[in-house]
Amino acid sequence: VEEEGAMEGCLFTWEEIRIHNGRGQGQEQWLVIDRKVYDVGRFSKRHPGGTFHNDKSLVERYLKSLLIGELAPDQPSFESNKKKALLEDFRELRCSVEKMGLLRPNYSFFFLIFLHLLVLDVASWLVVWHFGISFVPFVDSFVFQIQMGWFQHDLGHCSVLRKPKWNRLLHFVVMNILKVVASWREYPSWWTHLHNQHHAKPNCFRKDPDLNMHPLLFSLGKTLSVEVSMGMFGETKILLTESYTHHIFILFCFVVQDLFLIVSFNIRVCLMYIPLMGFNNFMKCFCVYLCRYLESTWFIWVSQMNHIPMDIDYDKNEDWVSTQLHATCNVNQSLFNDWFTGHLNFQIEHHLFPTMPRHNYCKVAPLVRALCDKHGIEYKSKSLLTAFSDILHSLKDSGEHWLEAYLHG
């Protein structure tokens, strides 16, 4: 108790806190919450990105052991580069959202979502059973898988059920029994590990796992494309190699615990379709075209249309709200767009309120737009086709920046 009291008595300046950012040789990584300073360096190795916690008392219980002091009285509550007024207004908005009940799920909505998924799955089998092999059940199963992907995304964000542990349990089951795992990124534990980091620092190179293909496959954004072209990415390759070595070790641990249910999924699907289609037709339709091509194509276009066209750069140490707004954009609302994207056309609202059930995005959107207008931040929303074309334009621009730097740099 005396040691803890002594730690609480330590006073720090923002300059001292900036030094302890986890980038040096030491393990110290300091974090400020409500003027109290915590060292989360060692803890972050076991809790990278964090899970989405609805229980604030749980968070406070873990933070207590990490407390090392607080800001000195002469220090402002925010760093000078953070937008204090924006953060204060967002906190007020967050309180209003909680009072309006927009963080509580509508069980009827998600029951209908799950019911329509089961109808798609059963209809696919019935069509094969009655009419034989055709294109219809193939498309039906393909649609089922992508829509199940949006549903598992809801579960991963703890927005379907009120208790996080029940969301995580159902997420684990859905991902391994009802949803085909098309790649290692879709193992439930692995998905959570990566996706939480993406939400913490979207479009921030070295911190957002969705950018880890840069520069090994292609370059993204003006700054990073120029660096690649100028040959300034030797350090980047080393960092990415170290990052993937760490990820592969974690992946091994995750795969062991997920393996049993993944086998269960494959047994279920094989028993349903091989007797009707034959082994060869089953392998071609479900394992090659469905999982590896069409579903992945649908998922990638939807998941990247909200981020790739936005700012991609190193972490600029902006405040959290600005980071989310500069890295995301929306696609206009319509019944089709909502269904086609699993409501991820409301990407701005999704990133500002990660645990909000998707059926409430349209309700909070006007409030978020008003917040952006008040602080002079562009609230981008576009048509679905424009969003798809912007992906290609962004990749083309990155390539041109690379070529310009290569020829004239």
Coordinates of N, CA and C in Angstrom, one line a residue, residues 3 13 20 65 84 87-88 98 116 130 184 197 220 250 272 274 278 286 298 301 307 344 355 380 392-393:
E3 N 3.9 1.5 -1.2 CA 4.5 1.6 -2.5 C 3.6 2.2 -3.5
T13 N 5.5 15.3 -16.4 CA 5.2 16.3 -17.5 C 4.9 15.6 -18.8
H20 N 8.6 8.0 -23.0 CA 8.3 6.6 -22.6 C 7.1 6.1 -23.5
S65 N -3.2 -1.7 -10.9 CA -1.8 -2.2 -10.7 C -0.8 -1.6 -11.6
K84 N -8.8 19.6 -27.7 CA -9.5 19.5 -26.5 C -11.0 19.7 -26.6
L87 N -12.6 16.6 -28.2 CA -12.7 15.5 -27.3 C -13.7 15.7 -26.2
E88 N -13.9 16.9 -25.7 CA -14.9 17.2 -24.7 C -16.3 17.0 -25.3
E98 N -25.2 6.9 -24.6 CA -25.5 5.9 -23.6 C -26.9 6.1 -23.0
H116 N -32.4 -15.2 -41.1 CA -32.3 -15.2 -42.6 C -31.0 -15.9 -43.0
H130 N -33.2 -31.3 -54.3 CA -34.4 -31.4 -55.1 C -34.0 -31.3 -56.6
W184 N -6.1 -17.6 -42.5 CA -5.6 -17.6 -41.1 C -6.1 -16.4 -40.4
Q197 N -6.4 -4.1 -32.9 CA -5.3 -3.2 -33.2 C -5.7 -2.2 -34.3
L220 N 1.1 1.9 -50.1 CA -0.1 2.6 -49.8 C 0.2 4.0 -49.3
I250 N 1.8 -16.3 -31.9 CA 0.5 -16.2 -31.3 C -0.5 -17.0 -32.1
M272 N -23.3 -32.7 -45.3 CA -24.5 -32.1 -45.9 C -24.4 -32.2 -47.5
I274 N -21.5 -33.6 -49.8 CA -20.8 -34.6 -50.6 C -21.8 -35.7 -51.0
G278 N -21.3 -35.1 -54.8 CA -20.0 -35.9 -55.1 C -18.8 -35.1 -54.7
F286 N -17.4 -25.3 -53.4 CA -17.3 -24.8 -52.0 C -15.9 -24.4 -51.6
W298 N -15.8 -10.1 -52.4 CA -16.8 -9.3 -51.8 C -16.3 -8.7 -50.5
W301 N -13.5 -5.8 -51.0 CA -14.0 -4.6 -51.5 C -14.8 -3.8 -50.5
H307 N -11.4 2.7 -46.0 CA -10.1 3.1 -45.5 C -9.1 3.4 -46.5
L344 N -21.6 -1.8 -42.6 CA -20.3 -1.2 -42.5 C -20.2 -0.1 -43.4
T355 N -18.6 -0.8 -30.1 CA -19.6 -1.7 -29.5 C -21.0 -1.4 -29.8
K380 N -17.3 12.4 -44.7 CA -17.3 11.9 -46.1 C -18.3 10.8 -46.2
L392 N -9.6 1.9 -56.5 CA -8.7 1.8 -57.7 C -7.9 3.1 -57.9
H393 N -8.6 4.3 -57.7 CA -7.9 5.6 -57.9 C -6.8 5.7 -56.8

